[in-house]
PDB file of C-alpha atoms in Angstrom:
ATOM      1  CA  MET A   1      72.184 -17.450 -25.952  1.00  0.00           C
ATOM      2  CA  ILE A   2      69.715 -18.053 -28.751  1.00  0.00           C
ATOM      3  CA  ARG A   3      70.963 -19.329 -32.078  1.00  0.00           C
ATOM      4  CA  ASP A   4      69.821 -21.295 -35.103  1.00  0.00           C
ATOM      5  CA  MET A   5      69.634 -25.055 -34.779  1.00  0.00           C
ATOM      6  CA  GLN A   6      72.625 -27.028 -36.115  1.00  0.00           C
ATOM      7  CA  LEU A   7      72.865 -30.707 -37.013  1.00  0.00           C
ATOM      8  CA  GLY A   8      75.262 -31.196 -34.099  1.00  0.00           C
ATOM      9  CA  ASP A   9      72.354 -30.429 -31.771  1.00  0.00           C
ATOM     10  CA  ALA A  10      70.618 -33.735 -32.540  1.00  0.00           C
ATOM     11  CA  ALA A  11      71.501 -35.500 -29.284  1.00  0.00           C
ATOM     12  CA  GLU A  12      70.344 -32.623 -27.101  1.00  0.00           C
ATOM     13  CA  LEU A  13      67.160 -32.138 -29.120  1.00  0.00           C
ATOM     14  CA  THR A  14      66.403 -35.848 -28.892  1.00  0.00           C
ATOM     15  CA  GLY A  15      66.360 -35.479 -25.097  1.00  0.00           C
ATOM     16  CA  LEU A  16      64.063 -32.473 -25.311  1.00  0.00           C
ATOM     17  CA  MET A  17      61.666 -34.346 -27.606  1.00  0.00           C
ATOM     18  CA  GLY A  18      61.610 -37.083 -24.973  1.00  0.00           C
ATOM     19  CA  GLU A  19      60.570 -34.527 -22.366  1.00  0.00           C
ATOM     20  CA  LEU A  20      57.661 -33.594 -24.625  1.00  0.00           C
ATOM     21  CA  GLY A  21      56.634 -37.264 -24.717  1.00  0.00           C
ATOM     22  CA  TYR A  22      57.877 -37.978 -28.256  1.00  0.00           C
ATOM     23  CA  ALA A  23      60.113 -41.040 -28.239  1.00  0.00           C
ATOM     24  CA  THR A  24      62.893 -40.707 -30.787  1.00  0.00           C
ATOM     25  CA  ASN A  25      66.573 -41.497 -31.208  1.00  0.00           C
ATOM     26  CA  VAL A  26      69.534 -39.442 -32.381  1.00  0.00           C
ATOM     27  CA  ASP A  27      69.535 -40.945 -35.889  1.00  0.00           C
ATOM     28  CA  GLN A  28      65.849 -40.176 -36.364  1.00  0.00           C
ATOM     29  CA  MET A  29      66.293 -36.668 -35.001  1.00  0.00           C
ATOM     30  CA  THR A  30      69.281 -36.036 -37.242  1.00  0.00           C
ATOM     31  CA  ASP A  31      67.298 -37.163 -40.287  1.00  0.00           C
ATOM     32  CA  ARG A  32      64.385 -34.899 -39.371  1.00  0.00           C
ATOM     33  CA  MET A  33      66.708 -31.939 -38.787  1.00  0.00           C
ATOM     34  CA  LYS A  34      68.355 -32.436 -42.191  1.00  0.00           C
ATOM     35  CA  LYS A  35      64.973 -32.351 -43.914  1.00  0.00           C
ATOM     36  CA  ILE A  36      63.811 -29.356 -41.934  1.00  0.00           C
ATOM     37  CA  GLN A  37      66.960 -27.364 -42.688  1.00  0.00           C
ATOM     38  CA  LEU A  38      66.348 -27.788 -46.411  1.00  0.00           C
ATOM     39  CA  ARG A  39      62.973 -26.052 -46.166  1.00  0.00           C
ATOM     40  CA  GLU A  40      63.034 -22.235 -46.136  1.00  0.00           C
ATOM     41  CA  GLU A  41      59.616 -22.029 -44.497  1.00  0.00           C
ATOM     42  CA  TYR A  42      60.882 -23.853 -41.411  1.00  0.00           C
ATOM     43  CA  LYS A  43      62.930 -22.263 -38.636  1.00  0.00           C
ATOM     44  CA  THR A  44      64.316 -23.678 -35.402  1.00  0.00           C
ATOM     45  CA  PHE A  45      65.981 -21.707 -32.650  1.00  0.00           C
ATOM     46  CA  VAL A  46      67.778 -23.204 -29.648  1.00  0.00           C
ATOM     47  CA  TRP A  47      68.755 -21.651 -26.322  1.00  0.00           C
ATOM     48  CA  GLU A  48      72.280 -22.743 -25.443  1.00  0.00           C
ATOM     49  CA  GLU A  49      74.355 -22.164 -22.342  1.00  0.00           C
ATOM     50  CA  ASP A  50      77.654 -23.837 -21.403  1.00  0.00           C
ATOM     51  CA  ASP A  51      77.446 -26.184 -24.418  1.00  0.00           C
ATOM     52  CA  ARG A  52      74.022 -27.464 -23.341  1.00  0.00           C
ATOM     53  CA  ILE A  53      70.745 -26.804 -25.088  1.00  0.00           C
ATOM     54  CA  HIS A  54      68.141 -25.835 -22.526  1.00  0.00           C
ATOM     55  CA  GLY A  55      65.280 -24.982 -24.876  1.00  0.00           C
ATOM     56  CA  MET A  56      64.089 -24.943 -28.458  1.00  0.00           C
ATOM     57  CA  ILE A  57      61.309 -23.590 -30.605  1.00  0.00           C
ATOM     58  CA  GLY A  58      60.550 -24.949 -34.051  1.00  0.00           C
ATOM     59  CA  MET A  59      58.053 -23.358 -36.412  1.00  0.00           C
ATOM     60  CA  THR A  60      56.857 -23.042 -39.941  1.00  0.00           C
ATOM     61  CA  HIS A  61      55.789 -20.014 -41.958  1.00  0.00           C
ATOM     62  CA  SER A  62      52.833 -20.588 -44.259  1.00  0.00           C
ATOM     63  CA  LEU A  63      50.019 -18.931 -46.175  1.00  0.00           C
ATOM     64  CA  ALA A  64      46.437 -18.937 -44.960  1.00  0.00           C
ATOM     65  CA  TYR A  65      43.136 -19.516 -46.720  1.00  0.00           C
ATOM     66  CA  HIS A  66      41.241 -17.341 -44.255  1.00  0.00           C
ATOM     67  CA  ASP A  67      43.534 -14.292 -44.194  1.00  0.00           C
ATOM     68  CA  ASP A  68      45.650 -12.258 -46.605  1.00  0.00           C
ATOM     69  CA  ARG A  69      48.607 -12.376 -44.248  1.00  0.00           C
ATOM     70  CA  SER A  70      50.654 -15.473 -43.606  1.00  0.00           C
ATOM     71  CA  HIS A  71      51.092 -17.062 -40.191  1.00  0.00           C
ATOM     72  CA  ILE A  72      53.676 -18.769 -38.043  1.00  0.00           C
ATOM     73  CA  ARG A  73      52.775 -22.157 -36.573  1.00  0.00           C
ATOM     74  CA  VAL A  74      54.854 -23.319 -33.640  1.00  0.00           C
ATOM     75  CA  ILE A  75      55.344 -27.057 -34.005  1.00  0.00           C
ATOM     76  CA  ALA A  76      57.708 -27.739 -31.088  1.00  0.00           C
ATOM     77  CA  PHE A  77      58.441 -25.623 -28.044  1.00  0.00           C
ATOM     78  CA  ILE A  78      60.155 -26.777 -24.878  1.00  0.00           C
ATOM     79  CA  VAL A  79      62.435 -25.645 -22.087  1.00  0.00           C
ATOM     80  CA  ARG A  80      64.364 -28.338 -20.224  1.00  0.00           C
ATOM     81  CA  ALA A  81      62.566 -29.278 -16.985  1.00  0.00           C
ATOM     82  CA  GLY A  82      65.404 -28.148 -14.687  1.00  0.00           C
ATOM     83  CA  GLU A  83      65.763 -24.811 -16.449  1.00  0.00           C
ATOM     84  CA  ARG A  84      62.168 -23.548 -16.417  1.00  0.00           C
ATOM     85  CA  GLY A  85      61.392 -20.263 -14.737  1.00  0.00           C
ATOM     86  CA  ARG A  86      64.538 -18.527 -15.981  1.00  0.00           C
ATOM     87  CA  GLY A  87      62.871 -16.699 -18.902  1.00  0.00           C
ATOM     88  CA  ILE A  88      64.284 -19.048 -21.535  1.00  0.00           C
ATOM     89  CA  GLY A  89      60.859 -19.806 -22.994  1.00  0.00           C
ATOM     90  CA  LYS A  90      59.889 -16.154 -23.103  1.00  0.00           C
ATOM     91  CA  GLN A  91      63.093 -15.300 -24.960  1.00  0.00           C
ATOM     92  CA  LEU A  92      62.572 -18.144 -27.437  1.00  0.00           C
ATOM     93  CA  MET A  93      58.982 -17.111 -28.072  1.00  0.00           C
ATOM     94  CA  GLN A  94      59.997 -13.477 -28.591  1.00  0.00           C
ATOM     95  CA  THR A  95      62.646 -14.603 -31.067  1.00  0.00           C
ATOM     96  CA  ALA A  96      59.982 -16.636 -32.915  1.00  0.00           C
ATOM     97  CA  GLU A  97      57.656 -13.656 -32.981  1.00  0.00           C
ATOM     98  CA  ASN A  98      60.422 -11.437 -34.335  1.00  0.00           C
ATOM     99  CA  TRP A  99      61.226 -13.982 -37.054  1.00  0.00           C
ATOM    100  CA  GLY A 100      57.532 -14.173 -37.930  1.00  0.00           C
ATOM    101  CA  ALA A 101      57.305 -10.389 -38.216  1.00  0.00           C
ATOM    102  CA  GLU A 102      60.357 -10.421 -40.509  1.00  0.00           C
ATOM    103  CA  GLN A 103      58.517 -12.928 -42.712  1.00  0.00           C
ATOM    104  CA  GLY A 104      55.463 -10.648 -42.876  1.00  0.00           C
ATOM    105  CA  ALA A 105      53.265 -12.965 -40.796  1.00  0.00           C
ATOM    106  CA  GLY A 106      50.144 -11.586 -39.163  1.00  0.00           C
ATOM    107  CA  THR A 107      49.761 -14.205 -36.418  1.00  0.00           C
ATOM    108  CA  ILE A 108      51.603 -16.845 -34.503  1.00  0.00           C
ATOM    109  CA  GLN A 109      49.760 -20.014 -33.494  1.00  0.00           C
ATOM    110  CA  LEU A 110      50.449 -23.147 -31.493  1.00  0.00           C
ATOM    111  CA  ASN A 111      48.638 -26.270 -30.398  1.00  0.00           C
ATOM    112  CA  SER A 112      49.042 -27.925 -27.039  1.00  0.00           C
ATOM    113  CA  GLY A 113      47.699 -31.213 -25.745  1.00  0.00           C
ATOM    114  CA  ASN A 114      44.630 -31.244 -23.520  1.00  0.00           C
ATOM    115  CA  ARG A 115      46.415 -33.163 -20.789  1.00  0.00           C
ATOM    116  CA  GLU A 116      46.704 -32.385 -17.098  1.00  0.00           C
ATOM    117  CA  GLU A 117      50.481 -31.983 -17.306  1.00  0.00           C
ATOM    118  CA  ARG A 118      50.053 -29.295 -19.987  1.00  0.00           C
ATOM    119  CA  LYS A 119      47.905 -26.963 -17.841  1.00  0.00           C
ATOM    120  CA  ARG A 120      50.896 -24.967 -16.605  1.00  0.00           C
ATOM    121  CA  ALA A 121      52.112 -24.531 -20.182  1.00  0.00           C
ATOM    122  CA  HIS A 122      48.668 -23.234 -21.167  1.00  0.00           C
ATOM    123  CA  GLU A 123      48.905 -20.614 -18.408  1.00  0.00           C
ATOM    124  CA  ILE A 124      52.284 -19.551 -19.756  1.00  0.00           C
ATOM    125  CA  TYR A 125      50.961 -19.267 -23.305  1.00  0.00           C
ATOM    126  CA  ARG A 126      48.199 -16.971 -22.067  1.00  0.00           C
ATOM    127  CA  TYR A 127      50.816 -14.945 -20.191  1.00  0.00           C
ATOM    128  CA  TYR A 128      52.707 -14.612 -23.512  1.00  0.00           C
ATOM    129  CA  GLY A 129      49.538 -13.154 -25.047  1.00  0.00           C
ATOM    130  CA  PHE A 130      48.090 -16.214 -26.772  1.00  0.00           C
ATOM    131  CA  GLN A 131      44.330 -16.808 -26.718  1.00  0.00           C
ATOM    132  CA  GLY A 132      42.785 -20.251 -26.512  1.00  0.00           C
ATOM    133  CA  THR A 133      40.440 -19.876 -29.472  1.00  0.00           C
ATOM    134  CA  ALA A 134      40.465 -23.289 -31.162  1.00  0.00           C
ATOM    135  CA  THR A 135      40.351 -26.996 -30.548  1.00  0.00           C
ATOM    136  CA  GLY A 136      42.824 -29.139 -32.483  1.00  0.00           C
ATOM    137  CA  PHE A 137      42.150 -32.643 -33.766  1.00  0.00           C
ATOM    138  CA  TYR A 138      44.601 -35.341 -34.711  1.00  0.00           C
ATOM    139  CA  LYS A 139      44.266 -38.469 -36.867  1.00  0.00           C
ATOM    140  CA  LYS A 140      46.933 -40.896 -38.023  1.00  0.00           C
ATOM    141  CA  LEU A 141      47.178 -41.543 -41.758  1.00  0.00           C
TER     142      LEU A 141
END
C-alpha cells in the first residue's frame, strides 16, 4: 500500500538510497527526513507491504520562471531490486502525478544519471509518458 513517509521509515529508506548509489546511514537519513517533513513543498510516498518498504518517491513542488504553472520535480524514485516488475513504480509515479495535480502543477519532471545501469529506468520513464528533453548538469559547491 502507498502511504506518506514517516520518520520510522529511516532504516528502510537508507537501504533504498544505497541501491541508488547514495551512501548514507540511518542517522543521516533521519535528519534529512525531519527537515523534509517540515517543508510543505516536499512530499514523499512509500510503498509498504508486510512491514517492508519496497519503493519510494520523493518530490518537491515549485514555481517556474518559464511557465505560469508550477511543476513537480522528482528528486528520488526507487523500487527495491527484488520487487521490480510488480507495478510498484507505476503506482508510486501515479500517486506523485495525482499529488502534483492537486497542487495545481502543470508538469512533472525528473533527472536520471547517464549511466549504463540507468538505461532500463530510462525506458520505464518513457513508458510512463516522460520525454527525454533536457540534459542535466551537476556541480559541487
